[in-house]
mmCIF file of C-alpha atoms and ligand atoms in Angstrom:
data_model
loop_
_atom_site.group_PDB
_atom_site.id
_atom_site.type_symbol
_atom_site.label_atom_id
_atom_site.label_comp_id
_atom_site.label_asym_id
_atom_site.label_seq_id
_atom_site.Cartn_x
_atom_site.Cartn_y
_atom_site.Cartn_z
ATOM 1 C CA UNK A 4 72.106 -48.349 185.151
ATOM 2 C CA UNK A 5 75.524 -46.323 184.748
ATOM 3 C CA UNK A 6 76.808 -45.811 181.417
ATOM 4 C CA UNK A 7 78.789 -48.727 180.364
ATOM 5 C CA UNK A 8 82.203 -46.562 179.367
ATOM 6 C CA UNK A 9 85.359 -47.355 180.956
ATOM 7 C CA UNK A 10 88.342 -44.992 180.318
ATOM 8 C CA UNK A 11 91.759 -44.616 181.277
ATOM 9 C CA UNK A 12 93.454 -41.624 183.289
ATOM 10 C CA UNK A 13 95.568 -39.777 180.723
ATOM 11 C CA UNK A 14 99.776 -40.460 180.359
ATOM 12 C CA UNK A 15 101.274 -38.745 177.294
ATOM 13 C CA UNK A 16 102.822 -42.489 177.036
ATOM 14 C CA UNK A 17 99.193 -43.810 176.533
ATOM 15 C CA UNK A 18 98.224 -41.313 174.442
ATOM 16 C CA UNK A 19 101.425 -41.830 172.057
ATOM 17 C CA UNK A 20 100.274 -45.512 171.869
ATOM 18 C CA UNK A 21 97.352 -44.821 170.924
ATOM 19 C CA UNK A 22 98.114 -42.840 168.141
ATOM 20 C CA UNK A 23 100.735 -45.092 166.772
ATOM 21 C CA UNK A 24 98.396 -47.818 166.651
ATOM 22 C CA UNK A 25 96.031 -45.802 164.280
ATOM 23 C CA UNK A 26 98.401 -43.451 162.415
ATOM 24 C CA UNK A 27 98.967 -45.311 159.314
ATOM 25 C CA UNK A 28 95.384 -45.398 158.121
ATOM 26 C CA UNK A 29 94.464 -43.108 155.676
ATOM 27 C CA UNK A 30 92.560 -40.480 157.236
ATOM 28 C CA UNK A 31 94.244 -41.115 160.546
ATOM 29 C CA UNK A 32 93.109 -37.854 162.050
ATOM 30 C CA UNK A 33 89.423 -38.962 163.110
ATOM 31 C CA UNK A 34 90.348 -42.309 164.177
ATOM 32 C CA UNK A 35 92.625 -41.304 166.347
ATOM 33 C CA UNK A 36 90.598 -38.298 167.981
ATOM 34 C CA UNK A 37 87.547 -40.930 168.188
ATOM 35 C CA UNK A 38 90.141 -43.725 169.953
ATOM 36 C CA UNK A 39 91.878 -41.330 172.157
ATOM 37 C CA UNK A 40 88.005 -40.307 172.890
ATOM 38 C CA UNK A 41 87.581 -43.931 173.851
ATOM 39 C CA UNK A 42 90.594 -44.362 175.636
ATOM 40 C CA UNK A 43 90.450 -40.783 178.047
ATOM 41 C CA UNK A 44 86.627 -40.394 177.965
ATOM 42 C CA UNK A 45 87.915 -36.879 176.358
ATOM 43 C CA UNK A 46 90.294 -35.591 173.867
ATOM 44 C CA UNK A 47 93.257 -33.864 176.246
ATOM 45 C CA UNK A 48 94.257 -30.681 175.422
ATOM 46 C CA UNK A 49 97.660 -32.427 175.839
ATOM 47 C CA UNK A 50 97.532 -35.136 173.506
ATOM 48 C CA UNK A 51 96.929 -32.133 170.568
ATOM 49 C CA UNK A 52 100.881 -31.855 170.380
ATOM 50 C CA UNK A 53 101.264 -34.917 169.923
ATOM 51 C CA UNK A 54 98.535 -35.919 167.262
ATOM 52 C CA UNK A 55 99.816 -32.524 165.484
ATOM 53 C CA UNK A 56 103.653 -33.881 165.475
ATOM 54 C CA UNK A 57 102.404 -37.356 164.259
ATOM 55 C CA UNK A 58 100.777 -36.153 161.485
ATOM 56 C CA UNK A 59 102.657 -33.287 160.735
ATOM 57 C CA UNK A 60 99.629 -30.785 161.271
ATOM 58 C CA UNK A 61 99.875 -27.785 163.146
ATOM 59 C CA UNK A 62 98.192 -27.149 166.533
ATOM 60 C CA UNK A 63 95.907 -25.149 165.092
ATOM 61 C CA UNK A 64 94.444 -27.784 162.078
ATOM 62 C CA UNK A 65 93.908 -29.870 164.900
ATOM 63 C CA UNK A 66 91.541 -27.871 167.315
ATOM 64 C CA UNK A 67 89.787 -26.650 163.869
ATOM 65 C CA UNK A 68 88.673 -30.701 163.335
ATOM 66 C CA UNK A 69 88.096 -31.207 167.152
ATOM 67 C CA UNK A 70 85.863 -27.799 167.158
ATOM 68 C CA UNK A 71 84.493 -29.048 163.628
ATOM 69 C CA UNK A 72 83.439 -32.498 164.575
ATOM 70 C CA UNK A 73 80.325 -32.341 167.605
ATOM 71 C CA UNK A 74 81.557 -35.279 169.068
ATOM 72 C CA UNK A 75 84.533 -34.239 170.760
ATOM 73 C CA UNK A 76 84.541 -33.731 173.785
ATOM 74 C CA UNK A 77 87.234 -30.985 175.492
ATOM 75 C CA UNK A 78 86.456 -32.739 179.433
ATOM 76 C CA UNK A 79 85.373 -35.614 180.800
ATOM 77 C CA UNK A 80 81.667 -36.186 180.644
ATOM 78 C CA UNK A 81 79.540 -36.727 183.682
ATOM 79 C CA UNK A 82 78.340 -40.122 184.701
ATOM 80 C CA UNK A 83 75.292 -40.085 181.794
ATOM 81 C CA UNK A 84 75.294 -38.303 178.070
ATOM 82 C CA UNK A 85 72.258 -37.467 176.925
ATOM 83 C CA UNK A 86 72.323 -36.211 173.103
ATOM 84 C CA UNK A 87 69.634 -34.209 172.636
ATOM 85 C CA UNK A 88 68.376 -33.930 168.357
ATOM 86 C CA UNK A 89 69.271 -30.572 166.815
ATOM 87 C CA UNK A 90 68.431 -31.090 163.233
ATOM 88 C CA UNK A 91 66.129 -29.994 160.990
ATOM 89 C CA UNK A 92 63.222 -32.698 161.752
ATOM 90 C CA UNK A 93 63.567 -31.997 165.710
ATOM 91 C CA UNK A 94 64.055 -28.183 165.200
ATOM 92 C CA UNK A 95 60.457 -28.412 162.861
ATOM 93 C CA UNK A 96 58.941 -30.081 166.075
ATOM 94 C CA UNK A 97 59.941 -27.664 168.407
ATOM 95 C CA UNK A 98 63.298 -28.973 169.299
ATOM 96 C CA UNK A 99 65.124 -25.659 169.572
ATOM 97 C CA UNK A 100 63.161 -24.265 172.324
ATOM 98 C CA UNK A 101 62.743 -27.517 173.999
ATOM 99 C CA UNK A 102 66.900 -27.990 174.428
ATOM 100 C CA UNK A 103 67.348 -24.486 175.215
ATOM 101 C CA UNK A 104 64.942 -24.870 177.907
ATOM 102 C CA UNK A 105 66.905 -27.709 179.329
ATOM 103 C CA UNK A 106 69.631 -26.249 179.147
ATOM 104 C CA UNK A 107 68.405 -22.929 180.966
ATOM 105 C CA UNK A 108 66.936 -24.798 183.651
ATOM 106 C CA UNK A 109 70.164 -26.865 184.354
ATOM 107 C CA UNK A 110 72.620 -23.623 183.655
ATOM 108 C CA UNK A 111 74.653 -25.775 181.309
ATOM 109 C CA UNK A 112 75.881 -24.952 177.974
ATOM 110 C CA UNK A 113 75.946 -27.303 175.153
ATOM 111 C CA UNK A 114 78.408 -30.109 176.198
ATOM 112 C CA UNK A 115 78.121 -28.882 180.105
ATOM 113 C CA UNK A 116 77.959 -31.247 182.791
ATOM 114 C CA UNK A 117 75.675 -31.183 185.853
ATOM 115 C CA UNK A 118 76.991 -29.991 189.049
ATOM 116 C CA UNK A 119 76.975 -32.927 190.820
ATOM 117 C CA UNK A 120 78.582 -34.783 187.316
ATOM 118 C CA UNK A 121 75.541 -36.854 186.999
ATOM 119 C CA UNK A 122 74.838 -35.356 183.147
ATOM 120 C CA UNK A 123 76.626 -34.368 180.147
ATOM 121 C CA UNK A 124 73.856 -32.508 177.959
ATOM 122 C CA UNK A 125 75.613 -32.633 173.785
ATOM 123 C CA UNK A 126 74.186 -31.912 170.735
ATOM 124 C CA UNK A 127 73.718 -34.684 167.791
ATOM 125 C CA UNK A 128 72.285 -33.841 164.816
ATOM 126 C CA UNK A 129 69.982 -36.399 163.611
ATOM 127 C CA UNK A 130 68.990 -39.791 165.123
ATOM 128 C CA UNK A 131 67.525 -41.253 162.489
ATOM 129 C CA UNK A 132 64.773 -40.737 165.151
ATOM 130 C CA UNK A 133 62.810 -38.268 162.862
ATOM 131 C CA UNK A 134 59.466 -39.839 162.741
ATOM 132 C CA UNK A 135 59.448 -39.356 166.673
ATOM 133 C CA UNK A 136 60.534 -36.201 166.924
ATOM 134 C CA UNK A 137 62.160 -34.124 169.128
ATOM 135 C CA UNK A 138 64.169 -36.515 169.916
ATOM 136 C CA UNK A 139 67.040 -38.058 172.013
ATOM 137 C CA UNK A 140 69.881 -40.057 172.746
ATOM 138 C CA UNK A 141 69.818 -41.103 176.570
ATOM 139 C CA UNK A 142 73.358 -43.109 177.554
ATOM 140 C CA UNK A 143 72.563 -45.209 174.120
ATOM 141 C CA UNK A 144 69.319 -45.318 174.677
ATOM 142 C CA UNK A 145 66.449 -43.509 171.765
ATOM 143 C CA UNK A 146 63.962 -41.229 173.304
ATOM 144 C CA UNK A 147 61.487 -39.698 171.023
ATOM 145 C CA UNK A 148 57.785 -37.769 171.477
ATOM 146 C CA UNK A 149 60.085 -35.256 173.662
ATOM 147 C CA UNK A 150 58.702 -32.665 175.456
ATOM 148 C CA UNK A 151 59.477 -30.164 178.005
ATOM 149 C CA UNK A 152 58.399 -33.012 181.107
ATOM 150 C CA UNK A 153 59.291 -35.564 179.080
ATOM 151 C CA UNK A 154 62.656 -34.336 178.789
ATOM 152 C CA UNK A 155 63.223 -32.812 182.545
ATOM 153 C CA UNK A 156 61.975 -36.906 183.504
ATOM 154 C CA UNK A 157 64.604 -38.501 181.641
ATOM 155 C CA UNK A 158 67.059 -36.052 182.703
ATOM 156 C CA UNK A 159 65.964 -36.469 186.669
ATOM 157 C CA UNK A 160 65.730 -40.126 186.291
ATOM 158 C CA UNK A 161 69.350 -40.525 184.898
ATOM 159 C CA UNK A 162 70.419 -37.509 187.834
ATOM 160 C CA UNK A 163 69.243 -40.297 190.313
ATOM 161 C CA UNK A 164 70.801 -43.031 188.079
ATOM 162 C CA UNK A 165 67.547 -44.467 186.449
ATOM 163 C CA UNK A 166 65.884 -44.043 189.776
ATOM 164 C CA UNK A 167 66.517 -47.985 189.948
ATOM 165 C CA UNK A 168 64.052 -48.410 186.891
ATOM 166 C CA UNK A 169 66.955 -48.819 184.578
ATOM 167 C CA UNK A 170 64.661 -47.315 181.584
ATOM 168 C CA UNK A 171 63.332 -44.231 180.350
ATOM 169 C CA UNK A 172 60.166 -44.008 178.751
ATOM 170 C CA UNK A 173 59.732 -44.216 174.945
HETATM 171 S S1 FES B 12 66.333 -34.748 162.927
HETATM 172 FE FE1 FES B 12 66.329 -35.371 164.975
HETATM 173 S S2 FES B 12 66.308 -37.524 164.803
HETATM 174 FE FE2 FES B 12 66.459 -36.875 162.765
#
């Protein structure tokens, strides 16, 4: 199973759309960070001119929301996100070490992608997957009980896209 996001190449004309079509709301800024998200698979450097002239913000108050909010992404993720859990609940239960781990082993920072663009590793911070923690978000999908071979066999099996299985184990 691939993940199930379709986006668009970026065009400054696009992008302008798409802010236009959310910059009335109140509160525009997220909504249109989260659609041009959508829309580009990634926030473009390019499109933080434009947001900032829109709104009348400076370039600056917009990199401090996208660097504020974890769910921005700066480049386009690889073929599968997985989210690992780093709040308190999955940090009690040995979540810390487990993600840095991962991370070591695939020479990624947080948000880093795979060589071979298979995986985007990101931070969350809570599932509402507490009760099963350390836990994880796998293209959509809730992982929980992690551990170290736990987590490398989710990570492998979405490197090989789901090995065919098209599941992870709970
Ligand atoms: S703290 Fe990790 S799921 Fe809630």
């Amino acid at each position: 199973m691939t993940l199930a996001t379709t986006t668009t190449g970026w065009t400054r004309e696009k992008a302008a759309e798409v802010i236009a079509e959310h910059r009335n709301l109140d509160g525009p800024a997220l909504p249109i960070l989260h659609a041009l998200q959508e829309t580009f698979g990634h926030v473009p450097d390019d499109a933080v001119p434009l947001l900032a002239e829109a709104l009348n913000l400076s370039r600056a108050d917009v990199h401090g929301i996208i660097s504020f909010y974890h769910d921005f992404r700066h480049a386009p993720a690889g073929r599968h996100v997985v989210k690992v859990c780093r709040a308190e609940a999955c940090q009690s239960m040995g979540g810390h070490a487990l993600a840095e781990g991962l991370l070591h082993r695939l020479g990624l920072q947080w948000g880093g992608t795979t060589g071979d663009g298979q995986v985007t590793i990101e931070p969350v911070y809570c599932l509402g997957l507490c009760a099963t923690a350390p836990a994880a978000l796998v293209d959509g999908r809730p992982v929980g009980r992690l551990n170290r071979e736990k987590l490398d066999a989710v990570v492998n099996e979405v490197r090989n896209d789901w090995s065919h299985t098209g599941r992870v184990g709970a």
